[in-house]
PDB file of C-alpha atoms and ligand atoms in Angstrom:
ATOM      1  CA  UNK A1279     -40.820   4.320   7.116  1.00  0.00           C
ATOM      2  CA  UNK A1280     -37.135   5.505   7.336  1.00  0.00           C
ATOM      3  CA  UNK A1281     -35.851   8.194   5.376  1.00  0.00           C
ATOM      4  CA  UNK A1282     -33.161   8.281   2.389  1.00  0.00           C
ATOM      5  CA  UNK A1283     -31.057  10.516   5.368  1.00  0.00           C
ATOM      6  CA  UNK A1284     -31.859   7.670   8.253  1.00  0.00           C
ATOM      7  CA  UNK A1285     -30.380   5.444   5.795  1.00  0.00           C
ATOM      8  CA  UNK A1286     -27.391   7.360   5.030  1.00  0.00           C
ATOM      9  CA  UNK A1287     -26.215   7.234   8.925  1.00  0.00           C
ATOM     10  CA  UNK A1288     -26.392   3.763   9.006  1.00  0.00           C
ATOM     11  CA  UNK A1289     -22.838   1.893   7.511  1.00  0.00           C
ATOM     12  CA  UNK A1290     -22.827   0.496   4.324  1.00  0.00           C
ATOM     13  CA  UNK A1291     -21.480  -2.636   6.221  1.00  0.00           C
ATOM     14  CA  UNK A1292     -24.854  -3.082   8.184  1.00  0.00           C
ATOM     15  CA  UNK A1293     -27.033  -2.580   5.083  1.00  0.00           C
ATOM     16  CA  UNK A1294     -25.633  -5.364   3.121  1.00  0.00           C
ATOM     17  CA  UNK A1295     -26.039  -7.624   5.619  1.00  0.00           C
ATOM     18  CA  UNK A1296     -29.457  -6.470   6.435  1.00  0.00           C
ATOM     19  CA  UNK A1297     -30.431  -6.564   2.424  1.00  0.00           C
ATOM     20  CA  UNK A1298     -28.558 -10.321   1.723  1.00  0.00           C
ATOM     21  CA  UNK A1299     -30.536 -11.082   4.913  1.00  0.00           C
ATOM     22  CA  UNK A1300     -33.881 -10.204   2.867  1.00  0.00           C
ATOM     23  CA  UNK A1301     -32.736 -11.658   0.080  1.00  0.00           C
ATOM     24  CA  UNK A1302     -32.322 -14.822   2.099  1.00  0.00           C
ATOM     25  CA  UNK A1303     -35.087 -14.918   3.627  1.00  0.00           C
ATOM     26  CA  UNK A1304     -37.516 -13.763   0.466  1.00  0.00           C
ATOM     27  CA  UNK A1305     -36.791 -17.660  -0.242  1.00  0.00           C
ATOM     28  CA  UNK A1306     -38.121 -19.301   2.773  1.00  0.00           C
ATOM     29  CA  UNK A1307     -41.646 -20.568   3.030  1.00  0.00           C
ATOM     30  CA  UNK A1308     -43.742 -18.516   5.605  1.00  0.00           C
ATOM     31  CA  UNK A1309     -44.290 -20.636   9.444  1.00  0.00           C
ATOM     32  CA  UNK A1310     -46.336 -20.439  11.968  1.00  0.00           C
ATOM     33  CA  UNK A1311     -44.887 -22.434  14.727  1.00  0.00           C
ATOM     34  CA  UNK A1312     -45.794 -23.224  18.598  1.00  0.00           C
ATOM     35  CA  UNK A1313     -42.963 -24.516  21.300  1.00  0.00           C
ATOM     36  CA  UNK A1314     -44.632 -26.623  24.039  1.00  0.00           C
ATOM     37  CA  UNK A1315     -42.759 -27.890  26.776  1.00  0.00           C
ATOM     38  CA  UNK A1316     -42.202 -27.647  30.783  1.00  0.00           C
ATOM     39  CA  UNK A1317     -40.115 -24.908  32.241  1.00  0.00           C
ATOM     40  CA  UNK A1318     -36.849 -25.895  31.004  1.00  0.00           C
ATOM     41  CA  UNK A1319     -37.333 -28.097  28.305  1.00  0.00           C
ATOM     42  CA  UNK A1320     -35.670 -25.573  25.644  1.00  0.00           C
ATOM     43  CA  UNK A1321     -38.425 -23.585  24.202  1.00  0.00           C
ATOM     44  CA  UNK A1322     -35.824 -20.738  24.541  1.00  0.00           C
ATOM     45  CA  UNK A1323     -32.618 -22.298  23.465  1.00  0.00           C
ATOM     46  CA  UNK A1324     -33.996 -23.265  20.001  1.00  0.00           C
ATOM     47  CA  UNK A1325     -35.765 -20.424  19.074  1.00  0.00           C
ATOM     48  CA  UNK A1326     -33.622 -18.347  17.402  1.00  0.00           C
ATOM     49  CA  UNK A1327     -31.826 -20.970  15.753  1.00  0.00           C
ATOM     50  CA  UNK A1328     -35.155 -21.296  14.209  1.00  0.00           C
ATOM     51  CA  UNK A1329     -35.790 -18.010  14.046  1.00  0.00           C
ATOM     52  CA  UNK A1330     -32.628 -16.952  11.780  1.00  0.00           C
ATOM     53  CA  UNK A1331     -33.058 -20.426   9.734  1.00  0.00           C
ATOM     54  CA  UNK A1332     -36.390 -19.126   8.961  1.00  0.00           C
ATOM     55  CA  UNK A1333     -36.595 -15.428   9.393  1.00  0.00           C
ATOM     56  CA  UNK A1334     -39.628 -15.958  11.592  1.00  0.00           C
ATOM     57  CA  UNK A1335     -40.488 -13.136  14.477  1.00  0.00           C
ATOM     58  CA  UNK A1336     -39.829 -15.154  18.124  1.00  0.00           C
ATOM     59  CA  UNK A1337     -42.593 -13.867  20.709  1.00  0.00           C
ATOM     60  CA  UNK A1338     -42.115 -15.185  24.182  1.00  0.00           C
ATOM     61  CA  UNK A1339     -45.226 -14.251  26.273  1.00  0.00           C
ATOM     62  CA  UNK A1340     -42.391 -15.151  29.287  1.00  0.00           C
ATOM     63  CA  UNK A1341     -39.969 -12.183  28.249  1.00  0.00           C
ATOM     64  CA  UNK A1342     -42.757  -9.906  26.521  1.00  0.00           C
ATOM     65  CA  UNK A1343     -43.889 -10.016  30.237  1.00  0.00           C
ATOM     66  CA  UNK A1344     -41.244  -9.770  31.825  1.00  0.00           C
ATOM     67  CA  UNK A1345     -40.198  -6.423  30.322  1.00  0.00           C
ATOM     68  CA  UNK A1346     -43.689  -5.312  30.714  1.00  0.00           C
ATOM     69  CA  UNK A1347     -42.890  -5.984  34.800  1.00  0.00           C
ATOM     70  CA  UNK A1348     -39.550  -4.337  34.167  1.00  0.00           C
ATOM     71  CA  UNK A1349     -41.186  -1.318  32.817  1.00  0.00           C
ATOM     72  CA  UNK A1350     -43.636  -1.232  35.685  1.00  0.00           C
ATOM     73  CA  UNK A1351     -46.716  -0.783  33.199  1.00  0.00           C
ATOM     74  CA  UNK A1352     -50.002  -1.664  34.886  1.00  0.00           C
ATOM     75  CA  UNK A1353     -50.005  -4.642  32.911  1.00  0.00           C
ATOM     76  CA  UNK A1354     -46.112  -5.749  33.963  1.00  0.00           C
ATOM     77  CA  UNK A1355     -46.981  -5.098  37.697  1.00  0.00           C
ATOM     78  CA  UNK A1356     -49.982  -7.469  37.609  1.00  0.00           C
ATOM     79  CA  UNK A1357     -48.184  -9.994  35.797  1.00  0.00           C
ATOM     80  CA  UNK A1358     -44.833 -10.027  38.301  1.00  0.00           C
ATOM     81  CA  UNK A1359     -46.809 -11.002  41.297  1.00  0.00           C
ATOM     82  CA  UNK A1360     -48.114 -13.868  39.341  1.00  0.00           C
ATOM     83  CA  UNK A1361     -45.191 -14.641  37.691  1.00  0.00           C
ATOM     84  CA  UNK A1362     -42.984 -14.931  40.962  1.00  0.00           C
ATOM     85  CA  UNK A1363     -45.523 -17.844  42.619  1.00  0.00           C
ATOM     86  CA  UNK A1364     -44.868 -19.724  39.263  1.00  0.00           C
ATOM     87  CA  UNK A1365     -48.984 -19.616  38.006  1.00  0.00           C
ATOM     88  CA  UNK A1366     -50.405 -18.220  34.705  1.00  0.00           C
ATOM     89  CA  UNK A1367     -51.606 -14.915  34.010  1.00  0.00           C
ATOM     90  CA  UNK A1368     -55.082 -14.135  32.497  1.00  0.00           C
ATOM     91  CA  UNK A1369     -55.783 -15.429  29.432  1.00  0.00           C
ATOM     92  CA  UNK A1370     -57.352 -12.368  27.830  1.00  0.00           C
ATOM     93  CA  UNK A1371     -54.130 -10.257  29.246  1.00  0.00           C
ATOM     94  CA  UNK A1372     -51.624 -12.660  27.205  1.00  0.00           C
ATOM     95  CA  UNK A1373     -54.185 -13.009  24.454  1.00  0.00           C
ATOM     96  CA  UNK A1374     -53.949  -9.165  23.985  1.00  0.00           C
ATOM     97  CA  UNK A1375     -50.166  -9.128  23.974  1.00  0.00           C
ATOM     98  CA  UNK A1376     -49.942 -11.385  21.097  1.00  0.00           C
ATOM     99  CA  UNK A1377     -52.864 -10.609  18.836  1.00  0.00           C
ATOM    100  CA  UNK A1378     -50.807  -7.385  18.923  1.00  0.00           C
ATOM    101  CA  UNK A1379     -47.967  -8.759  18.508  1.00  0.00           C
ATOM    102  CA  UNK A1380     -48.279 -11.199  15.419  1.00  0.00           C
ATOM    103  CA  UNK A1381     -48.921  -8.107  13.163  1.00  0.00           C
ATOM    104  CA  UNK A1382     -45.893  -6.495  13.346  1.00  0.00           C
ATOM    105  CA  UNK A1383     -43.981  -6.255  10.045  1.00  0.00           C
ATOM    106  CA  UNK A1384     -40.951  -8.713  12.044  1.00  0.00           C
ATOM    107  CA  UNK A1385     -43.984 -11.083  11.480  1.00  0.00           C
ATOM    108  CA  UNK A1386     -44.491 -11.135   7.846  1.00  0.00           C
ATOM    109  CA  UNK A1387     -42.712 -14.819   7.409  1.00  0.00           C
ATOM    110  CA  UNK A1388     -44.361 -16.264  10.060  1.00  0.00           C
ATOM    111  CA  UNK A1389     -43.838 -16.371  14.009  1.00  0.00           C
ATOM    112  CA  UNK A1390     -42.444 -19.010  16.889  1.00  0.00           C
ATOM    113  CA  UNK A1391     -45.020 -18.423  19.752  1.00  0.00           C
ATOM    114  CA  UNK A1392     -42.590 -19.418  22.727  1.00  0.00           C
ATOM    115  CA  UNK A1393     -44.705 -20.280  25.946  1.00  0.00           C
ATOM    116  CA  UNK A1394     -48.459 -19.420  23.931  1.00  0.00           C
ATOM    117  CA  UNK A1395     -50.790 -21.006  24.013  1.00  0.00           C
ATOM    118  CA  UNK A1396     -50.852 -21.949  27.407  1.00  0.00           C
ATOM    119  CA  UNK A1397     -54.578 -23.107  27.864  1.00  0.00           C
ATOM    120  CA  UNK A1398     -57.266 -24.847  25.560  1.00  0.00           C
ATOM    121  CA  UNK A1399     -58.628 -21.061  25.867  1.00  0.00           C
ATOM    122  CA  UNK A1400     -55.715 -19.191  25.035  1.00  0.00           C
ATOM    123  CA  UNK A1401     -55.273 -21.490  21.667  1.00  0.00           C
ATOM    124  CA  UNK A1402     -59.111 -21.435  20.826  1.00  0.00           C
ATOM    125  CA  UNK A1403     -58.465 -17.822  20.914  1.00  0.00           C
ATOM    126  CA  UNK A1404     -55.284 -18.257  18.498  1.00  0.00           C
ATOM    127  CA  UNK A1405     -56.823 -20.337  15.944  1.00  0.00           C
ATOM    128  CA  UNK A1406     -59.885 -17.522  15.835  1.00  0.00           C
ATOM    129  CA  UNK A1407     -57.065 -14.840  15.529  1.00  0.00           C
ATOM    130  CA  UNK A1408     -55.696 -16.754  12.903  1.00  0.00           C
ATOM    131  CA  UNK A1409     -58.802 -17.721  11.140  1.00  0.00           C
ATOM    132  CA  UNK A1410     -59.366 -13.771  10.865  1.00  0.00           C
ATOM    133  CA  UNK A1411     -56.422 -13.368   8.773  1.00  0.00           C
ATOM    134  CA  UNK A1412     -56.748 -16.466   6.424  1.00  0.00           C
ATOM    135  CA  UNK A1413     -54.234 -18.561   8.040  1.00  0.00           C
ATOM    136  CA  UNK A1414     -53.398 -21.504  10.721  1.00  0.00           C
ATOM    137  CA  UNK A1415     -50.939 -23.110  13.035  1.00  0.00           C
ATOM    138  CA  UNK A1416     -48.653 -25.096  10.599  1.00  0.00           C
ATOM    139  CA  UNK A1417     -46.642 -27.268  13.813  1.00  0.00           C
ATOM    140  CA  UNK A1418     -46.792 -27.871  16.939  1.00  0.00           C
ATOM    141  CA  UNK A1419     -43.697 -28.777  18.554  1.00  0.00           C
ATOM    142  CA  UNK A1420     -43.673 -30.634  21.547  1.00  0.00           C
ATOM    143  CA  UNK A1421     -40.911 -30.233  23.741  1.00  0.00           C
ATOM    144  CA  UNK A1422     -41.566 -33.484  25.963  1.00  0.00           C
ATOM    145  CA  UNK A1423     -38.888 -34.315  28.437  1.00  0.00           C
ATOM    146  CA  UNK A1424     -39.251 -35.847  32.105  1.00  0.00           C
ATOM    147  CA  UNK A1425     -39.825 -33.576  34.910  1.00  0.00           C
ATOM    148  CA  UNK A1426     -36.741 -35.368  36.895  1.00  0.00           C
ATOM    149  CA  UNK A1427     -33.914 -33.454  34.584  1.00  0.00           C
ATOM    150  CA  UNK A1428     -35.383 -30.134  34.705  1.00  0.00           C
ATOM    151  CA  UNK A1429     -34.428 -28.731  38.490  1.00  0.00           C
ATOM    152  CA  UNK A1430     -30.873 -29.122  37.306  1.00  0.00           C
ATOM    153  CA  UNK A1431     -31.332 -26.845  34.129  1.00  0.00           C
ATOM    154  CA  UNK A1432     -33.584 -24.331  35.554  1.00  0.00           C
ATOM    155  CA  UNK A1433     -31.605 -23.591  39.065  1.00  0.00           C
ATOM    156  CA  UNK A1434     -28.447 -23.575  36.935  1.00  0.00           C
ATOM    157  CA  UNK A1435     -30.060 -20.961  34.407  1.00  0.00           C
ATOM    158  CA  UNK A1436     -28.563 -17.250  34.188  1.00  0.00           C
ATOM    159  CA  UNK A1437     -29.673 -14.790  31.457  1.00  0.00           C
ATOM    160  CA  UNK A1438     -28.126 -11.329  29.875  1.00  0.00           C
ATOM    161  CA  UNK A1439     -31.808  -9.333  30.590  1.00  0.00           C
ATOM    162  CA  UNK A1440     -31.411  -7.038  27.733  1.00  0.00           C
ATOM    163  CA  UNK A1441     -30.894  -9.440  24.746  1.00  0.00           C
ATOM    164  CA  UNK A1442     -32.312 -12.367  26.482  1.00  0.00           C
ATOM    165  CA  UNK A1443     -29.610 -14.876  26.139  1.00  0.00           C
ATOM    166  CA  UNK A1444     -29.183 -18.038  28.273  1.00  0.00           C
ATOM    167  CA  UNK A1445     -26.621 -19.429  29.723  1.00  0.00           C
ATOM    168  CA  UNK A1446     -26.394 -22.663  31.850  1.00  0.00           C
ATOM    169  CA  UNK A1447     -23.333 -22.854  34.956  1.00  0.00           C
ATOM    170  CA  UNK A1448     -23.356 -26.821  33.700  1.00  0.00           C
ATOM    171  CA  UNK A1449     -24.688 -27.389  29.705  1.00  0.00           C
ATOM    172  CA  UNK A1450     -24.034 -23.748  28.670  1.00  0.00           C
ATOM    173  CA  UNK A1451     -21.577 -21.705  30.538  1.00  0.00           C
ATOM    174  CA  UNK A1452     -20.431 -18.351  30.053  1.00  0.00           C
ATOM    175  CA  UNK A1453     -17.069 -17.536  28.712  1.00  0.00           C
ATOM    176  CA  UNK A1454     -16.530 -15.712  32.157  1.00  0.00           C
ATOM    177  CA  UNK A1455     -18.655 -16.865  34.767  1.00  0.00           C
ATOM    178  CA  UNK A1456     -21.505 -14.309  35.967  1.00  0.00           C
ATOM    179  CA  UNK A1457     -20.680 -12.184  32.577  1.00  0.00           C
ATOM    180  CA  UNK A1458     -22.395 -12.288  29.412  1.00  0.00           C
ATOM    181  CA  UNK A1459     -19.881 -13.313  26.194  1.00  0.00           C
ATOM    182  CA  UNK A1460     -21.216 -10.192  24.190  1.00  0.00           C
ATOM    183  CA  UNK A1461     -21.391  -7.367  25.940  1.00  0.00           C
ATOM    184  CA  UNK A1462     -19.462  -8.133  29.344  1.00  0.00           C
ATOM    185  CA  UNK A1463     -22.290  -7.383  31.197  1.00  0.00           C
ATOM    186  CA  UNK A1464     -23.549  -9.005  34.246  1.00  0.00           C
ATOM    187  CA  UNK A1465     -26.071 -12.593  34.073  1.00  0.00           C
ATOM    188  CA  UNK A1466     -28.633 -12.595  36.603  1.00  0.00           C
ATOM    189  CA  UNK A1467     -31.156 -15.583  37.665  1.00  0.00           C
ATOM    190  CA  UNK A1468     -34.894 -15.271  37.251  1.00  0.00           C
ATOM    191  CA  UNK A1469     -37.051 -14.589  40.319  1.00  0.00           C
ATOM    192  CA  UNK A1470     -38.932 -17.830  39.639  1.00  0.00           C
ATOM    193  CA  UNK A1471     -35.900 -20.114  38.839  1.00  0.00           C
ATOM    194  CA  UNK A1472     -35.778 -21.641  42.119  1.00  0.00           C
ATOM    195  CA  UNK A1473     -36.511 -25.050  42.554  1.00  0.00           C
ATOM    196  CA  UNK A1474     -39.867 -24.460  45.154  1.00  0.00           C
ATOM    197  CA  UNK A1475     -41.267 -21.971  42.333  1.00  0.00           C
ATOM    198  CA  UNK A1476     -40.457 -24.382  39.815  1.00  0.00           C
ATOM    199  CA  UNK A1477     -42.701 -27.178  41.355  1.00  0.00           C
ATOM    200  CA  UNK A1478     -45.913 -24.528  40.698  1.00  0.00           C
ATOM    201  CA  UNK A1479     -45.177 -23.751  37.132  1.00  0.00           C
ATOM    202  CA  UNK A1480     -44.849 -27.625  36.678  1.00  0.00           C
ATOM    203  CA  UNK A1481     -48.356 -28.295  38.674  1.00  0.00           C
ATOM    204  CA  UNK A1482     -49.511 -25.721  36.222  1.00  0.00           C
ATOM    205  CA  UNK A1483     -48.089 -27.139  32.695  1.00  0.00           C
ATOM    206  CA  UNK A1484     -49.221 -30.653  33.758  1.00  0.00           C
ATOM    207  CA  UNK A1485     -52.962 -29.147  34.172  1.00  0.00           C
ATOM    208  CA  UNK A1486     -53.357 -26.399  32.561  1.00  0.00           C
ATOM    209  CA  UNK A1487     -50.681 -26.428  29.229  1.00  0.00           C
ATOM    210  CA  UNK A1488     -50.669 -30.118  28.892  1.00  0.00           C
ATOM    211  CA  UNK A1489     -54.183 -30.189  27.410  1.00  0.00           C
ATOM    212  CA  UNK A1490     -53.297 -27.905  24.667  1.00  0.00           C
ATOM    213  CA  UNK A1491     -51.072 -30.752  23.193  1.00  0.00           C
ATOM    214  CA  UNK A1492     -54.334 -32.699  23.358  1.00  0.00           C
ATOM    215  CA  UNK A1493     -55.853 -30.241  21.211  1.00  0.00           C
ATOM    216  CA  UNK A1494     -53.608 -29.337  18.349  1.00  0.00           C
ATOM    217  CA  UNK A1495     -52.809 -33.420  18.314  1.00  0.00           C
ATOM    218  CA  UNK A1496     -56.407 -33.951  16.964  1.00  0.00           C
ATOM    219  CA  UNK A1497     -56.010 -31.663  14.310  1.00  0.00           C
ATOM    220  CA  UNK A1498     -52.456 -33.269  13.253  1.00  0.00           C
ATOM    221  CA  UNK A1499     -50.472 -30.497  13.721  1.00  0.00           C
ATOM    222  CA  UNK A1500     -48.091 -32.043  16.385  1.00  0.00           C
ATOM    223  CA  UNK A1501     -44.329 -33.592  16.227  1.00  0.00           C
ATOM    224  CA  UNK A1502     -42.173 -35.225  19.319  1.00  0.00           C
ATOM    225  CA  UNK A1503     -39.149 -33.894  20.135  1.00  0.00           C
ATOM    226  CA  UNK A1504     -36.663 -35.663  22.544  1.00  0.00           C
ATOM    227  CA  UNK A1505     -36.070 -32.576  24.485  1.00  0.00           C
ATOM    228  CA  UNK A1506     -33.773 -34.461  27.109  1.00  0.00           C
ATOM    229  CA  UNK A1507     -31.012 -35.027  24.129  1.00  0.00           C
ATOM    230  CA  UNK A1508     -28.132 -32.579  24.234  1.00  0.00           C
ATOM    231  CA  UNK A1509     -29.150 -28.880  22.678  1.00  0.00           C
ATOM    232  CA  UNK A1510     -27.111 -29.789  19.108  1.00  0.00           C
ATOM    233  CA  UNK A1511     -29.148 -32.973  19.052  1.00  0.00           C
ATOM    234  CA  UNK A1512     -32.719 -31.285  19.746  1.00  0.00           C
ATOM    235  CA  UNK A1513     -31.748 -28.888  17.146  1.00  0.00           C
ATOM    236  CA  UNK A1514     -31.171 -32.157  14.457  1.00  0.00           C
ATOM    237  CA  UNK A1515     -34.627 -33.179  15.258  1.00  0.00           C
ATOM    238  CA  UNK A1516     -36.261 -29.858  15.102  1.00  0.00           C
ATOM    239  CA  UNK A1517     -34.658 -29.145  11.499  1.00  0.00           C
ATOM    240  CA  UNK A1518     -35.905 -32.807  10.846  1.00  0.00           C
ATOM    241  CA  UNK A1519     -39.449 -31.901  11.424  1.00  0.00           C
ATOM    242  CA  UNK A1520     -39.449 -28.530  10.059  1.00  0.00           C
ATOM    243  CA  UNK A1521     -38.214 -29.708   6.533  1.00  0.00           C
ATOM    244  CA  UNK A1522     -40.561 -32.526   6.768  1.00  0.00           C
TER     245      UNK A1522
HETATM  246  P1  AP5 B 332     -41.777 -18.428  30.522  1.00  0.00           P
HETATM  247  O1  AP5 B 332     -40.774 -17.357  30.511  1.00  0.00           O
HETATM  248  O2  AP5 B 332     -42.443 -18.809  29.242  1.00  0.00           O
HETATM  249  O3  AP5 B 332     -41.110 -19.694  31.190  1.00  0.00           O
HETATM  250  P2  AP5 B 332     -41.297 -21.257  30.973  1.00  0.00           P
HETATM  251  O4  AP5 B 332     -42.297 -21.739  29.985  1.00  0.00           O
HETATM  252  O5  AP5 B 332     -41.441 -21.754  32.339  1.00  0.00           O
HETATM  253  O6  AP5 B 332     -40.071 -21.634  30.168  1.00  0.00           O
HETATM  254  P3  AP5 B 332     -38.573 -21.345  30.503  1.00  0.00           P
HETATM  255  O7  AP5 B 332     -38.169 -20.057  29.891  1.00  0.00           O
HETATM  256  O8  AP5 B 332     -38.283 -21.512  31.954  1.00  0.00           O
HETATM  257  O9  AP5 B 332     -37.936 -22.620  29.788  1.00  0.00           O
HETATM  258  P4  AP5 B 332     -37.387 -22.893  28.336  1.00  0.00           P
HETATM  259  O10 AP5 B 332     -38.082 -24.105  27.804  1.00  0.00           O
HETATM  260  O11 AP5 B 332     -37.379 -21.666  27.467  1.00  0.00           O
HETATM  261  O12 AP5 B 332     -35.895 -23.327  28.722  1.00  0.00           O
HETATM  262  P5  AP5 B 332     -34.468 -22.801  28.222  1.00  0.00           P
HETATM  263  O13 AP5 B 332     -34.318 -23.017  26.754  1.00  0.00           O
HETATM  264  O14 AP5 B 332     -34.163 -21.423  28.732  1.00  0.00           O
HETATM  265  O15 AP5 B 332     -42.957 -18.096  31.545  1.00  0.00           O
HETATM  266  C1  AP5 B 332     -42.718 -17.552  32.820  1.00  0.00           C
HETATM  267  C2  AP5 B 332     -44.039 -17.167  33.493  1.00  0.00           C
HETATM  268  O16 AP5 B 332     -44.744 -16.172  32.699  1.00  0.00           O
HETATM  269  C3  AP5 B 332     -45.068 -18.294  33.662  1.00  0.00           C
HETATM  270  O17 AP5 B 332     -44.831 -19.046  34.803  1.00  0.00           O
HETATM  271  C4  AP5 B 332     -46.391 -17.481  33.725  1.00  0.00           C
HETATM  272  O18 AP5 B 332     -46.584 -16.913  34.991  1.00  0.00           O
HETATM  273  C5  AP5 B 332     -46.164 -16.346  32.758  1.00  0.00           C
HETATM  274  N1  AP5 B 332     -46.649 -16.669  31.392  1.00  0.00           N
HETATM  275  C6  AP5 B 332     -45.873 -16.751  30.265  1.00  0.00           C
HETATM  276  N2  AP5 B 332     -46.623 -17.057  29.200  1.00  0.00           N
HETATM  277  C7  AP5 B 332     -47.915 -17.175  29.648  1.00  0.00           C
HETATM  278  C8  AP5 B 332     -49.138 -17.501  29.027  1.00  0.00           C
HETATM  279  N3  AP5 B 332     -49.207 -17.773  27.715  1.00  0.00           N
HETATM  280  N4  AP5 B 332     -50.245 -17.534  29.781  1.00  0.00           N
HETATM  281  C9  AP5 B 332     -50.218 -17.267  31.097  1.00  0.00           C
HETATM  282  N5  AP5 B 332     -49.075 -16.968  31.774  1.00  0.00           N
HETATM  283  C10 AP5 B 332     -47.939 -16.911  31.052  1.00  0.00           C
HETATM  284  O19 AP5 B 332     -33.544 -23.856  28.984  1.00  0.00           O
HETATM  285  C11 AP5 B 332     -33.392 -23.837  30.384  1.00  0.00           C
HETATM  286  C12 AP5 B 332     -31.924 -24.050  30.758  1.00  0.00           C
HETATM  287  O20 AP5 B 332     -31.513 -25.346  30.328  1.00  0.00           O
HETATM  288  C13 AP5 B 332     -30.971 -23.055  30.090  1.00  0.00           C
HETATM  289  O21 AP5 B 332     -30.017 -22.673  31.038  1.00  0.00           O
HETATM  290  C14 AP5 B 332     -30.330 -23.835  28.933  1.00  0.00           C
HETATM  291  O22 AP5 B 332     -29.002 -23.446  28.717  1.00  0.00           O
HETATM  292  C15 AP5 B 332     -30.417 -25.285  29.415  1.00  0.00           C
HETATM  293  N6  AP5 B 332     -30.752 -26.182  28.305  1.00  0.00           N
HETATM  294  C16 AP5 B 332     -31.631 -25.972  27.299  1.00  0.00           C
HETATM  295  N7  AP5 B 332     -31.694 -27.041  26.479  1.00  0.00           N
HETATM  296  C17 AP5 B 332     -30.857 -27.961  27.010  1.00  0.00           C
HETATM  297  C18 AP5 B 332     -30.503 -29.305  26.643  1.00  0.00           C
HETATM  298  N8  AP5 B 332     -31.025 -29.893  25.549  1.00  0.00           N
HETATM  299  N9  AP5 B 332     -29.609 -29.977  27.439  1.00  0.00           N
HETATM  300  C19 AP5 B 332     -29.079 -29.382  28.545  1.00  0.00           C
HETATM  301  N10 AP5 B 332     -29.366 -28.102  28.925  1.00  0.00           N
HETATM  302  C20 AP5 B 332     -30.253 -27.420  28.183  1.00  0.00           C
END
């Protein structure tokens, strides 16, 4: 817990906002969401507009292991190699990352799992995680779009690595090109965003990810999105469902 002095370095300026945010969010009702959807399909465009509408935590096993690979943990360097030739990690190695992830105090209102589950196994093992604390999946949203459009949006993809945002050369560009609007800092393009790397994380979403639809839709938890719309219009359907 932070001290009265922590406190008093931190400008009055920032603390309102923080406390009107808490006083915001004190009103929403607590989510637990999942984002399905191919590489590209914008899992990570929407989620923090859904994340600040409803002060949920956003973990994406994606970044989470990405930094881990950036860090070179033992974890991160086992997870790059596999990463780069566009297949999925171990269950039990994600599974890990997020059962410690959910209980962080970020979590309290609920949490968008971005790119988890990604097997039948990995959500069995979600729903028991769940189960343990008295509480469920509330949606599933499925991101579903035709493979055709996505080469397009993932080769033109560039992201600021430290906060994570995305920009597109085409749908989304940078104020400057190569720089990030925020901080001036450079972009750079993922290691798998190439359109040969691509085709393996698509072989892998249509067998191994694909499925997990399948089993959230039999317990009713799943909405459609029409993820090939523009991003404002995905957005309108996503606040659609989530109000529903
Ligand atoms: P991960 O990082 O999760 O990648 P992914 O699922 O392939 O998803 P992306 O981040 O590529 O796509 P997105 O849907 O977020 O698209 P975005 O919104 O950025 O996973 C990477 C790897 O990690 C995996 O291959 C695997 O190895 C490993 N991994 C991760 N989780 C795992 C797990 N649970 N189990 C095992 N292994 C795991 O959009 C893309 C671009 O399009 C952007 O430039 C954006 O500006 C643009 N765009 C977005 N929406 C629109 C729109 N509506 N119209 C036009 N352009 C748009």
């Amino acid at each position: 817990m932070a001290s009265s002095s922590d406190l008093e370095n931190i400008p009055s300026v920032d603390l309102m906002t923080e406390l009107l945010r808490r006083m915001k969010c004190s009103t929403k009702p607590d989510k637990r969401l999942i984002l399905v959807g191919p590489p590209g399909s914008g899992k990570g465009t929407q989620s923090p507009i859904i994340k600040d509408e409803y002060c949920l935590c956003h973990l994406a096993t994606g970044d989470m292991l990405r930094a881990a690979a950036a860090a070179k943990t033992p974890l991160g360097l086992i997870a790059k190699e596999v990463m780069a030739k566009g297949e999925l990690v171990s269950d039990e190695l994600v599974v890990g990352i997020i059962d410690d992830a959910i209980k962080k105090p970020s979590c309290q209102k609920g949490f968008i799992l971005d790119g988890f589950p990604r097997t039948v196994v990995q959500a069995e093992m979600l729903d028991q995680m769940l189960e343990k604390q008295g509480t469920k999946v509330d949606k599933v949203l499925n991101f579903e779009i035709d493979d055709s459009i996505l080469e397009e949006r993932i080769t033109g993809r560039w992201i600021h690595p430290s906060s994570g945002r995305s920009y597109h050369t085409k749908f989304a560009p940078p104020k400057v090109p190569g720089v990030d609007d925020v901080t001036g800092e450079p972009l750079i393009q993922r290691k798998d965003d190439t359109a040969a790397v691509l085709k393996s994380r698509l072989e892998a979403f249509h067998k191994q990810t694909a499925p997990v639809i399948d089993y959230y839709s039999k317990k009713g938890v799943v909405a459609q999105l029409h993820a090939e719309k523009a991003p404002t219009e995905v957005t309108v359907e996503v606040q659609k469902v989530l109000s529903s």
